[in-house]
Short mmCIF file of C-alpha atoms in Angstrom, two decimals:
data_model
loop_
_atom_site.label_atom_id
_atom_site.label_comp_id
_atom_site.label_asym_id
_atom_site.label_seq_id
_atom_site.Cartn_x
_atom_site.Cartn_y
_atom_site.Cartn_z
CA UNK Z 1 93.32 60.69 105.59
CA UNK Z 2 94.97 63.19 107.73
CA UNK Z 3 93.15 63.92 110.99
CA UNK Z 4 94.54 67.78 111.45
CA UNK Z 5 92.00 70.64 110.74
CA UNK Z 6 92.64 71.95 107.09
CA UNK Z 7 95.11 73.89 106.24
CA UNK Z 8 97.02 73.17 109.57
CA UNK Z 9 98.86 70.18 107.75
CA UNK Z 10 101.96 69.93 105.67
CA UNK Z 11 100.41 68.34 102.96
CA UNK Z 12 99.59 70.15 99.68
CA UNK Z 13 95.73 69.49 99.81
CA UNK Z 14 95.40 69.95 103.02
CA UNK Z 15 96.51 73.09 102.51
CA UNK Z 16 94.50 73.77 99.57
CA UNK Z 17 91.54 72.76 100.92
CA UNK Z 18 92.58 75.10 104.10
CA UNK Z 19 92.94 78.35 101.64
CA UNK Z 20 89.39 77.21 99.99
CA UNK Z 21 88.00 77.74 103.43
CA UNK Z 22 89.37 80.65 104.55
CA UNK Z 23 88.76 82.56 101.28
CA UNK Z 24 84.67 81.25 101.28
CA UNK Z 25 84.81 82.54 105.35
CA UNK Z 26 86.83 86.03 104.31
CA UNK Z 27 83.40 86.45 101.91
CA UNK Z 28 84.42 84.62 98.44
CA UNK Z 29 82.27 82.77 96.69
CA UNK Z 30 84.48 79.25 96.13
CA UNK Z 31 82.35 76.22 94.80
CA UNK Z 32 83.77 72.72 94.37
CA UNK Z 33 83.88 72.98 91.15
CA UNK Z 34 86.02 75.78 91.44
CA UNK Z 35 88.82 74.46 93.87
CA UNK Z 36 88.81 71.64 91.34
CA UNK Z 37 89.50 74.12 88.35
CA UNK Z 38 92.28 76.02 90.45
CA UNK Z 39 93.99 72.39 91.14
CA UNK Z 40 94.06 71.68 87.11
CA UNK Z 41 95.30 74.82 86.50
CA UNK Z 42 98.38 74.43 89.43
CA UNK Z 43 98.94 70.73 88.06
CA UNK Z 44 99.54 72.39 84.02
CA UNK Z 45 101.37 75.50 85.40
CA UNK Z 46 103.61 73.82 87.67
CA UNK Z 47 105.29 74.79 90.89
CA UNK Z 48 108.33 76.34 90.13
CA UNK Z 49 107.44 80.30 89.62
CA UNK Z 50 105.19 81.32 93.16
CA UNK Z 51 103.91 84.56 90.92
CA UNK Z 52 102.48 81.60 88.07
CA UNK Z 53 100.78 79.62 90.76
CA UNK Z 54 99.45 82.85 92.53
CA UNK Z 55 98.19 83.87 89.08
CA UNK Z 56 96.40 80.32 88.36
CA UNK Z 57 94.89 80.19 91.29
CA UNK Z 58 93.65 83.64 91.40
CA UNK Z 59 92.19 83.29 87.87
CA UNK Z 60 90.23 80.24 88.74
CA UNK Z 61 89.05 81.12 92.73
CA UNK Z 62 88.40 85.33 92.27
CA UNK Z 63 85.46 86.65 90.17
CA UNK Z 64 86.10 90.35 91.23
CA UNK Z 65 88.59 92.70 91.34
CA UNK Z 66 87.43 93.94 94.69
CA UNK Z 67 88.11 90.61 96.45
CA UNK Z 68 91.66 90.68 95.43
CA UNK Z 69 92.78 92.01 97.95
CA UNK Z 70 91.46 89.55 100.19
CA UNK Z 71 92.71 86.61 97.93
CA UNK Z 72 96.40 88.15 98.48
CA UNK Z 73 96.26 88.24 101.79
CA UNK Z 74 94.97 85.09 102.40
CA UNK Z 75 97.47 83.63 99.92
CA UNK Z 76 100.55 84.97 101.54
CA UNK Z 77 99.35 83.12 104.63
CA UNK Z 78 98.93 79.86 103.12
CA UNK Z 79 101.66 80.23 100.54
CA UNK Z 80 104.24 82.22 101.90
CA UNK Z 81 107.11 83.49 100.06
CA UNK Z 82 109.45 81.94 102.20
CA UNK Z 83 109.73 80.05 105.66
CA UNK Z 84 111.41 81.40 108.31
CA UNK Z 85 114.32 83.50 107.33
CA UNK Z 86 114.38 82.07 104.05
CA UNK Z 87 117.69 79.83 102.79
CA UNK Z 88 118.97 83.10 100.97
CA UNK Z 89 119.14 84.92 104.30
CA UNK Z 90 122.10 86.71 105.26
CA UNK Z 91 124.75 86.27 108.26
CA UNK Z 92 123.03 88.66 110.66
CA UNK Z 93 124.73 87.75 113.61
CA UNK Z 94 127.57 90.07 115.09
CA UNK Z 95 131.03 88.46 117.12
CA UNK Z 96 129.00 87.96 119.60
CA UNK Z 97 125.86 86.49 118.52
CA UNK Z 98 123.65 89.10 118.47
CA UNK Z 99 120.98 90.51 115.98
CA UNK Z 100 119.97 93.29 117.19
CA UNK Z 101 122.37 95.83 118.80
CA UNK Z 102 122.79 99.70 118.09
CA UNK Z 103 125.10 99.16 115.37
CA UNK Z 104 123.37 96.63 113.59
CA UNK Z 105 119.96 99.40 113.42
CA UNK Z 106 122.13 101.98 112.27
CA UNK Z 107 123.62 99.96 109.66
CA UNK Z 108 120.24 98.91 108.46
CA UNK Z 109 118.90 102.10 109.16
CA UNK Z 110 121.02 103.13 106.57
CA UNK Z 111 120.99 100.68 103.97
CA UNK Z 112 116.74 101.09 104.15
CA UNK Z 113 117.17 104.73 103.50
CA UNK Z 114 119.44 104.36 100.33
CA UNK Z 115 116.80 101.63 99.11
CA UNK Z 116 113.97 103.47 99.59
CA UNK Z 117 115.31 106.22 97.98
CA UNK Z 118 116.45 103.96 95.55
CA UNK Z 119 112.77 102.86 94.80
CA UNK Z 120 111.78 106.54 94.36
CA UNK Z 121 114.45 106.86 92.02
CA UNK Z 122 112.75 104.23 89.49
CA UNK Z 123 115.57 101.59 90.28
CA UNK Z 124 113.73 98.77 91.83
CA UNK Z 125 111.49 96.54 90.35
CA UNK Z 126 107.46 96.51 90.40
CA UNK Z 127 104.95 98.97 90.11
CA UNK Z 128 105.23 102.89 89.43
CA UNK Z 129 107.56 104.32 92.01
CA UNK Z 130 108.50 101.17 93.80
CA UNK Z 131 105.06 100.59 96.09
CA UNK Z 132 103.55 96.99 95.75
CA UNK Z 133 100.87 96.39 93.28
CA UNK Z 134 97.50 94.45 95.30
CA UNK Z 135 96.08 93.68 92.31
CA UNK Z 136 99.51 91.82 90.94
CA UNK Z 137 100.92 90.70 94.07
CA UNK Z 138 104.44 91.88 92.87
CA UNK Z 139 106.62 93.95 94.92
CA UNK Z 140 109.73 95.33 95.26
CA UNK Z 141 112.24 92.37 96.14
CA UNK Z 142 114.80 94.72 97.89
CA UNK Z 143 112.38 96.38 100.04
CA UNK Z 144 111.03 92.86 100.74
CA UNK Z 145 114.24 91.76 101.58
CA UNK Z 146 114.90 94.64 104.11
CA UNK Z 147 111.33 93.96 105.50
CA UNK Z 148 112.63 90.68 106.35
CA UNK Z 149 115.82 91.18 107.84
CA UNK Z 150 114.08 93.83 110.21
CA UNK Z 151 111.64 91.53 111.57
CA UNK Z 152 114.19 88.67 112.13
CA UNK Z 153 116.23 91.14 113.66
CA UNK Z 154 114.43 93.46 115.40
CA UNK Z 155 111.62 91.92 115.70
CA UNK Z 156 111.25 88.76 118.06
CA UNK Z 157 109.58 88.73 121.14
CA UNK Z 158 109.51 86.17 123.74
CA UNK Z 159 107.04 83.49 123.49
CA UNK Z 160 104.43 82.03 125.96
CA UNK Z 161 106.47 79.15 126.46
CA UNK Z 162 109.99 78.62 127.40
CA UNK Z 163 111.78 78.46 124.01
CA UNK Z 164 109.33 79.36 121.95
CA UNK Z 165 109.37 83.39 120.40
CA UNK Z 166 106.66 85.47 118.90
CA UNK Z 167 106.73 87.99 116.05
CA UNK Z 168 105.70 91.99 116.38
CA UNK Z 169 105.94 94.90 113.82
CA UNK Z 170 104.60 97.38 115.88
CA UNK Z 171 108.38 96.08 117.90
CA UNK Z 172 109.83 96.47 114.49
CA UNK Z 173 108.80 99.63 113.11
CA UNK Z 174 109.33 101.30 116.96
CA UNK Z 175 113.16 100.32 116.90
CA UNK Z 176 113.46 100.78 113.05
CA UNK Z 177 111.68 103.97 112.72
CA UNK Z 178 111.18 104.71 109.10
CA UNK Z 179 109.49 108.11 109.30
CA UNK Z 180 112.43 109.35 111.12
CA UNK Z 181 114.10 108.77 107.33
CA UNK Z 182 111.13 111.02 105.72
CA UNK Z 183 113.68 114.13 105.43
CA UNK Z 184 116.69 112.20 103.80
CA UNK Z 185 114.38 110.75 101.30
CA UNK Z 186 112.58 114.11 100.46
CA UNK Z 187 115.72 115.26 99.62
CA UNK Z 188 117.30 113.10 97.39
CA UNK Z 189 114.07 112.77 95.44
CA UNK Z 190 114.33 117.38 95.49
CA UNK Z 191 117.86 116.69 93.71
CA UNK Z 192 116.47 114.60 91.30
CA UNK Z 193 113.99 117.19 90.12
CA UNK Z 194 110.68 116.46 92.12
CA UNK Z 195 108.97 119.46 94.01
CA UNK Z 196 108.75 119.45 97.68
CA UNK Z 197 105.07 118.37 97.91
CA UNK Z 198 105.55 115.65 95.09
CA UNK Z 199 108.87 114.33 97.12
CA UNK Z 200 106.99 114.50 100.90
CA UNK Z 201 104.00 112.59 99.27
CA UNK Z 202 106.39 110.02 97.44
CA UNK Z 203 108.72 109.47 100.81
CA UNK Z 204 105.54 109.09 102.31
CA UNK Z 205 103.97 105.96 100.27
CA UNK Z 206 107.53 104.65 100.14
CA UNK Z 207 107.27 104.16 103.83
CA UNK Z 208 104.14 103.35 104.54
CA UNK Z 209 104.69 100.56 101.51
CA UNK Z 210 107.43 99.45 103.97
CA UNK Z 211 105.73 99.28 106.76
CA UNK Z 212 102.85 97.35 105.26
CA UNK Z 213 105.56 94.85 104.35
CA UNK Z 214 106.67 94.06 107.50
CA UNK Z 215 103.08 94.19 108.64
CA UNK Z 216 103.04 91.15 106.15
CA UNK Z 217 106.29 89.19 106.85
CA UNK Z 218 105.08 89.31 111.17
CA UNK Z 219 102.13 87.52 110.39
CA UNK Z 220 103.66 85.03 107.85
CA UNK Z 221 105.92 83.91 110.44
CA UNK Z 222 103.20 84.31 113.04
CA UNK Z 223 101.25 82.32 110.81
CA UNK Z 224 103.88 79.43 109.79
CA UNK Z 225 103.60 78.51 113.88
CA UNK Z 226 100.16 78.63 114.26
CA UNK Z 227 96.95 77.93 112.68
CA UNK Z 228 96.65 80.46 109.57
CA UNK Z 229 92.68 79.80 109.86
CA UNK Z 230 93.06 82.05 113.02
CA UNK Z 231 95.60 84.31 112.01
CA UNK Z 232 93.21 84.91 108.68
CA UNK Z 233 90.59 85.77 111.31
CA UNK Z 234 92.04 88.28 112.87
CA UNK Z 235 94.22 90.17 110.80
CA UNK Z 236 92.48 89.70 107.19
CA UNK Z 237 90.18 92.38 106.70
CA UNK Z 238 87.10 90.83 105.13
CA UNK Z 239 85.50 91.42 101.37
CA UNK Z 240 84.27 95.12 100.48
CA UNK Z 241 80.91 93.55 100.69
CA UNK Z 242 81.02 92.09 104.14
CA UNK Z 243 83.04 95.31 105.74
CA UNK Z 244 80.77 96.80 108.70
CA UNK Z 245 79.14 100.61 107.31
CA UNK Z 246 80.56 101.92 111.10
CA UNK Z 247 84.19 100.52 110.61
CA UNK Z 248 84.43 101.45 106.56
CA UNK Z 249 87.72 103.08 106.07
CA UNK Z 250 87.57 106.55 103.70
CA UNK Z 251 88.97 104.12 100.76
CA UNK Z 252 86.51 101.33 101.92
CA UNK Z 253 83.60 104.02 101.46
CA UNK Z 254 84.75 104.79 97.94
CA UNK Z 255 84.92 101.02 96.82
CA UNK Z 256 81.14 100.63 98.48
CA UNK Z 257 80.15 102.99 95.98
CA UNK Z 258 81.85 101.27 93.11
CA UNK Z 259 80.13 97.94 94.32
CA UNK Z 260 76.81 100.09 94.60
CA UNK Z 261 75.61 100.33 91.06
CA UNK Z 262 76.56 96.46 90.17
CA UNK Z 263 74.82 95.46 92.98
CA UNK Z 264 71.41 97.54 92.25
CA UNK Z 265 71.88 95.91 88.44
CA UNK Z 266 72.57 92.11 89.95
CA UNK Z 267 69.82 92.79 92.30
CA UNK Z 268 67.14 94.21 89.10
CA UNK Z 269 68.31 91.40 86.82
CA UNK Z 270 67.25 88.75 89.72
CA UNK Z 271 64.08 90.63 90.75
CA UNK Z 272 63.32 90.34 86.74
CA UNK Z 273 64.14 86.84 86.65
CA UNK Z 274 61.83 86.01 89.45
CA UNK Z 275 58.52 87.61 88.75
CA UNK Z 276 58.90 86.18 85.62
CA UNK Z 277 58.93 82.85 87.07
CA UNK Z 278 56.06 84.11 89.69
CA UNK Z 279 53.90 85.33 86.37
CA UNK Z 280 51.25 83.20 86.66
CA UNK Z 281 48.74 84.22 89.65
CA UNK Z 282 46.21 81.39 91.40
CA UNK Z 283 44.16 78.47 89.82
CA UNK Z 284 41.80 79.25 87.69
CA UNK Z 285 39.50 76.03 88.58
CA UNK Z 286 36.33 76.56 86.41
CA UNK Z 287 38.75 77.21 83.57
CA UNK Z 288 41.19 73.98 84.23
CA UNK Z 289 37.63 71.47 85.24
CA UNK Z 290 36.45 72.68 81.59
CA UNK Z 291 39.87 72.02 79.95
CA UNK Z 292 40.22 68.36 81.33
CA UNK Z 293 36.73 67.56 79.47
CA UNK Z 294 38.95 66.91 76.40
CA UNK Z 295 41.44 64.44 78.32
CA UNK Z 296 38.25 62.25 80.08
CA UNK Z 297 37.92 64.83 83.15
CA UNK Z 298 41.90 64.10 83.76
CA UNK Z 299 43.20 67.83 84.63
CA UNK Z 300 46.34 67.65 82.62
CA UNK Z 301 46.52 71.41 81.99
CA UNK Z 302 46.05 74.11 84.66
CA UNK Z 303 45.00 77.04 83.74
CA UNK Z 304 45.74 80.16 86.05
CA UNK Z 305 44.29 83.44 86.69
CA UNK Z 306 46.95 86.38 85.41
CA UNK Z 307 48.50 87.91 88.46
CA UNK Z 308 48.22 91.50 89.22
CA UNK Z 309 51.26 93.58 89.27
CA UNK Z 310 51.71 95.33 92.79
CA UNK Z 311 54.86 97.63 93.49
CA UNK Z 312 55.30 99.21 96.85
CA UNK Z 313 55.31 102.73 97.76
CA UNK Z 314 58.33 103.41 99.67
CA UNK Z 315 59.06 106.57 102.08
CA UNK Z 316 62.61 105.96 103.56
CA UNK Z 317 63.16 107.58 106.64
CA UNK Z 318 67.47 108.33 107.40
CA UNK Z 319 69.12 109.43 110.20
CA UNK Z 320 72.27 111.11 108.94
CA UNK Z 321 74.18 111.50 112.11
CA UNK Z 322 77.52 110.81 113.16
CA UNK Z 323 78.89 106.96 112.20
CA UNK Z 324 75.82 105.87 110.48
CA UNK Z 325 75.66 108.77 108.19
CA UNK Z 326 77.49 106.52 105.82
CA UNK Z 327 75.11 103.84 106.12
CA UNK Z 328 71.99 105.87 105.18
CA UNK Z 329 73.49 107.63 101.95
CA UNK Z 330 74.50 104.09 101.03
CA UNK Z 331 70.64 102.36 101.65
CA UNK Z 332 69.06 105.54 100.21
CA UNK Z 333 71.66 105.32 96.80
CA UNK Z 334 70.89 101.32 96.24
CA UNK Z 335 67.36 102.12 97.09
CA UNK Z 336 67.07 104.79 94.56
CA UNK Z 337 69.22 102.67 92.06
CA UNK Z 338 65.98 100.01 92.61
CA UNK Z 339 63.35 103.12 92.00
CA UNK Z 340 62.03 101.70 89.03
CA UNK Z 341 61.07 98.61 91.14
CA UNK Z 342 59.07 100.51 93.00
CA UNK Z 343 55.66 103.15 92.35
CA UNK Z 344 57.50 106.24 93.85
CA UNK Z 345 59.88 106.59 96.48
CA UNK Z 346 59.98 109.60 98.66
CA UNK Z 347 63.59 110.01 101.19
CA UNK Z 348 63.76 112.23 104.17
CA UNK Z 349 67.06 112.22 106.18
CA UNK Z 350 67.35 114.06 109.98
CA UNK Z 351 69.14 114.35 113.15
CA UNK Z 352 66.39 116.25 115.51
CA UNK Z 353 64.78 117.97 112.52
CA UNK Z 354 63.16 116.33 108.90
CA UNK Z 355 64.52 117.03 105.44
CA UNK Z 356 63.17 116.09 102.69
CA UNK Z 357 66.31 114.89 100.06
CA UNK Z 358 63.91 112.83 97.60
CA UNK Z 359 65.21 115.98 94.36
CA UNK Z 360 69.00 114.50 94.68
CA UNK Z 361 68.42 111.38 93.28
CA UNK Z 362 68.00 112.52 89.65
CA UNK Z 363 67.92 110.05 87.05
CA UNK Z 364 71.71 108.97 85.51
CA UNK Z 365 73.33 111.03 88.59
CA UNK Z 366 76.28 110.50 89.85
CA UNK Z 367 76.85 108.52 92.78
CA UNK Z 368 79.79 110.68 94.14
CA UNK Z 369 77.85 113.86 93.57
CA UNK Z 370 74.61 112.39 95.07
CA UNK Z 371 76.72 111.43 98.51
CA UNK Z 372 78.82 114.90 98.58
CA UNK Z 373 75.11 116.79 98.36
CA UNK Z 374 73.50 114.28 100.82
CA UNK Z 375 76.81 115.28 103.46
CA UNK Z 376 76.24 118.87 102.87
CA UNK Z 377 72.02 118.98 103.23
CA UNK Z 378 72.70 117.21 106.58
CA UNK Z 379 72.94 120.57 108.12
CA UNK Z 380 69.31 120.84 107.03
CA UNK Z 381 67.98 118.19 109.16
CA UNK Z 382 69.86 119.33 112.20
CA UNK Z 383 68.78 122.36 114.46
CA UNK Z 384 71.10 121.55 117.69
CA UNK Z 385 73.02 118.98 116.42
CA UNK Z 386 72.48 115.90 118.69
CA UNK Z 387 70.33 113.23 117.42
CA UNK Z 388 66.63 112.95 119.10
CA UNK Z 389 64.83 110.18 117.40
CA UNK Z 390 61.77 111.96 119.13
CA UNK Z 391 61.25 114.90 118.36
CA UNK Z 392 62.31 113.90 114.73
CA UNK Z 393 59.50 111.55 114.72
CA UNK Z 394 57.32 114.18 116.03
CA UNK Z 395 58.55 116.50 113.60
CA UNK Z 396 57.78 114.20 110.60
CA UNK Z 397 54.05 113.53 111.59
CA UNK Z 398 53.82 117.11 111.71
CA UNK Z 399 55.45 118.45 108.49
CA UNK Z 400 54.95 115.04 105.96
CA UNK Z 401 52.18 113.14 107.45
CA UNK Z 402 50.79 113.04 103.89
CA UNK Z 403 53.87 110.68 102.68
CA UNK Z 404 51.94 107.95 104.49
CA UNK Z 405 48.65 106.45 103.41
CA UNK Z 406 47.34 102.40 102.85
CA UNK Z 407 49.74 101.97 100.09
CA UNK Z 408 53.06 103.71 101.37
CA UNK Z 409 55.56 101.36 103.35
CA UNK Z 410 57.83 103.08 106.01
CA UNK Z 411 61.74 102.56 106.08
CA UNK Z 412 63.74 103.70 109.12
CA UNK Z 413 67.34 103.82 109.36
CA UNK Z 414 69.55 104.21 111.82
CA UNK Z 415 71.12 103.04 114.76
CA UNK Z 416 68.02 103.78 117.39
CA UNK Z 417 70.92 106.11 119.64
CA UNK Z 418 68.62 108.87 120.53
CA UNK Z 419 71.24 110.04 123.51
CA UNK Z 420 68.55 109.59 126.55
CA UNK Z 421 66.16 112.08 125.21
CA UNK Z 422 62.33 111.03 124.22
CA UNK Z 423 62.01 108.45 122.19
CA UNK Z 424 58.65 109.66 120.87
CA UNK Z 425 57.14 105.98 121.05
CA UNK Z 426 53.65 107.63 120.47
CA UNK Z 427 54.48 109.94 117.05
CA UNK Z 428 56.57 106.23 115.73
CA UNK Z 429 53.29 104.54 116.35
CA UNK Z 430 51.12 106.96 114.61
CA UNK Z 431 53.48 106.74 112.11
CA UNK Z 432 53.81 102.99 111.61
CA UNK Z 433 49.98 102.67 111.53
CA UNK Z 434 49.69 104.97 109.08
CA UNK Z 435 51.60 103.28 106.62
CA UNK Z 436 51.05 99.46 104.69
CA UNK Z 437 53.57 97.81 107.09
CA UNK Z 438 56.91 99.05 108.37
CA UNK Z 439 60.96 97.83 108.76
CA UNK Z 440 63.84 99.14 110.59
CA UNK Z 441 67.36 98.59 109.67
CA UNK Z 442 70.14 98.87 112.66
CA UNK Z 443 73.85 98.90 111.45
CA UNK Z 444 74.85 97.89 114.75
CA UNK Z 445 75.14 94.09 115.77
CA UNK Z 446 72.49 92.53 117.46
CA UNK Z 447 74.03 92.07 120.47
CA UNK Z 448 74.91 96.27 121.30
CA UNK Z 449 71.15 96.92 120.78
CA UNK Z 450 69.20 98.00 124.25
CA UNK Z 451 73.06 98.69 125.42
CA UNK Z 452 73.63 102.64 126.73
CA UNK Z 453 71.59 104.86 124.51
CA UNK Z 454 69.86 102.74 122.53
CA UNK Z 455 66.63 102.25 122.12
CA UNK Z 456 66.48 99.37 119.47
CA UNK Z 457 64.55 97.00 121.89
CA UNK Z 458 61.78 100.14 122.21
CA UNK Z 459 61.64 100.77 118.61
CA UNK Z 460 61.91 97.12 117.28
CA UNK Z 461 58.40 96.40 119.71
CA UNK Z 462 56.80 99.26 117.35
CA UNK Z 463 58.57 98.68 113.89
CA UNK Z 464 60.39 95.44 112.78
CA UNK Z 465 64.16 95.65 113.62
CA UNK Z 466 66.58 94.24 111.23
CA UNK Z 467 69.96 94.04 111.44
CA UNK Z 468 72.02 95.49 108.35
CA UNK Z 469 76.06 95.90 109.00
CA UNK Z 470 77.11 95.59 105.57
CA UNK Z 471 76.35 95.07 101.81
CA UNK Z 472 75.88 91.44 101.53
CA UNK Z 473 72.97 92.28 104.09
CA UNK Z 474 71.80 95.46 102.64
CA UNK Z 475 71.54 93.49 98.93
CA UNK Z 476 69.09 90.71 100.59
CA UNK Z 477 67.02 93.09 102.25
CA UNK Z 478 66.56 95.52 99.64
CA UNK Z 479 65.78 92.17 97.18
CA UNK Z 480 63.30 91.20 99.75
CA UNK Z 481 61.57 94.37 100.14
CA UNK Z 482 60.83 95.03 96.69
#
């Protein structure tokens, strides 16, 4: 058996088992079982169409459409399109040797603007408009060719080593400088019939399409000299439901909220399962002693006493401020999805004032509308706009001390940044004895709590810290809170 680290090996299952790790570390769920599956399907489908295998593999290994993304990436770094230049690659060289010189950018300046208007026009192959399809993994083979050519030739960097080189599109795109095409593009797609805002918006994808691809090709060749585990690492973005709340892009935010709703029904269908298993309450032992009279005094039957259904008040306390905004509309949407789990659920959100937002969460909402009305009744629970965890406390015992009795549990979240004003130990105090028991969910990592403003070592003394950065983390907690 080989003795490299997977994946780092020329062999075939080395490098299968390699992609089986990276995808279970990018956040997929990969069993055994599974890998096993994807090899069967690789051995019938054969080797000679890249798409067929991609397809095989993905249909075996991915379970949802949201980690397809990931799988692509992660596939183009293990199974690259090509190595190197590729053995169709073209004589790039001029009479002297040289890649890149000013007339060899002009002339491929050139040729990339004619192909990109090209793509606009409907004449390349792939997807609506010429842009690559995620979901398929097919793309445009002319742009992918130019992507190619730009990083071999403008691309290259000097290695660490003498004789070795390194990759860069950021040097790429600077020398190549698609946007500076934006205007000849706009207009041959105007002469073809499009209006000036459709033709800025389609030059616009068409490069950034571009640029993505030799985002791509840079790290395949980066890739094909070192070990893809670490190049996977640090350029693959991770699985919707691992991405960080504070780091969500505006399209990460709005695939969160597709994930939302499956997630609160996984998450009901499990709770379900399991109190169904934990039906039966303690032994009944006069009932079971007089039972096992029949069987000779042997106890072969236990009888149990029927266990009394308890659900927990909840009162969910957000602060809506700034980067973590996101995170509380999120909690307070899966939490709400969950309602029936619990007897009643009561929300405020706040900044340095309380609001109470428990009316949006109507039942069969919708989740878009519910965030958009969350964002705009922030204003509500801000009077001069800086957070102070304080005087929001203090403000809560004051206006809504009556959400809290013996059966109520409390819910804080936030990120415990109160920017050096009073943390209003006291009023959090008051307010965690007053309810059944208490938790506190940080979207920050563990390690930037008790770091400049925060407070998080303060607060987690009074009320239970947890840390909650994404999804995967908010789905266990919720599941263990209810």
């Amino acid at each position: 058996m080989s003795e490299q680290p997977p994946g780092t090996g020329s062999g075939l299952l080395a490098r299968h088992i390699g992609f089986l790790e990276a995808l279970r570390e990018a956040g997929l769920s990969v069993s055994l079982a599974e890998g096993l599956d994807a090899v069967s399907a690789a051995s019938v489908l054969g080797w000679e169409s890249r798409e067929l295998f991609r397809t095989g593999y993905a249909a075996t290994l991915v379970k949802r459409q949201s980690q397809r993304p990931t799988f692509e990436a992660l596939f183009d770094l293990y199974f690259p399109r090509l190595l190197g230049d590729g053995v169709d690659a073209g004589d790039w060289e001029d009479e002297h040797g040289l890649r890149d010189s000013a007339d060899a950018l002009a002339e491929f300046r050139e040729r990339l603007a004619a192909a990109l208007a090209g793509a606009a026009e409907g004449t390349e192959p792939g997807p609506a408009d010429g842009e690559p399809d995620a979901g398929s993994g097919q793309e445009p083979s002319a742009l992918l060719d130019l992507a190619v050519e730009a990083v071999a030739r403008f691309g290259e960097m000097p290695g660490r080593s003498p004789g070795q080189s390194g990759w860069s599109a950021y040097t790429t795109l600077r020398r190549v400088t698609p946007q500076d095409l934006v205007a000849r593009i706009v207009t041959a797609l105007q002469a073809r019939g499009r209006s000036k805002d459709e033709a800025e918006r389609g030059a616009a994808r068409r490069i950034g399409a571009f640029s993505r691809m030799v985002e791509e090709d840079a790290r395949r060749r980066i890739a094909a000299q070192r070990d893809p585990a670490d190049i996977a690492r640090l350029t693959v973005r991770p699985t919707v439901d691992r991405l960080e709340f504070t780091s969500a892009r505006r399209a990460d935010l709005e695939e969160m909220r597709r994930q939302l709703y499956p997630l609160s029904r996984r998450l009901a269908a499990r709770l379900t399962k399991e109190r169904h298993a934990q039906r039966r309450g303690t032994l009944d032992f006069r009932r079971t002693v007089r039972a096992s009279m029949s069987t000779g005094g042997v106890p072969l039957t236990t009888h149990h006493r029927p266990k009394r259904p308890h659900r927990t008040e909840l009162v969910v306390l957000c602060d809506v401020s700034g980067s973590v905004a996101n995170f509380a509309q999120f909690t307070l949407m899966l939490v709400f999805a969950l309602r029936e789990q619990f007897t009643k659920v009561r929300a405020f959100t706040f900044v340095d004032d309380v609001h109470e937002v428990t009316d949006a969460f109507r039942p069969g909402a919708d989740p878009g509308e519910v965030m958009a009305q969350l964002a705009a009744r922030a204003a509500h629970a801000s009077r001069f706009g800086r957070t102070n965890y304080g005087q929001a406390f203090a403000r809560f015992a004051e206006l809504h001390s009556d959400a809290l009795g013996p059966k109520a549990s409390l819910l804080i979240l936030g990120d415990a940044r109160s920017n050096y004003s009073d943390l209003g130990e006291d009023a959090l105090r008051g307010l965690a004895q007053a309810a059944r028991q208490g938790w506190w969910l940080n979207p920050e990592h563990r390690r930037n709590w008790g770091t400049g403003d925060s407070a998080a070592q303060v607060y987690g003394e009074i009320v239970p810290m947890f840390e909650c950065r994404n999804l995967n983390q908010l789905g266990e907690f919720v599941h263990d809170l209810v």
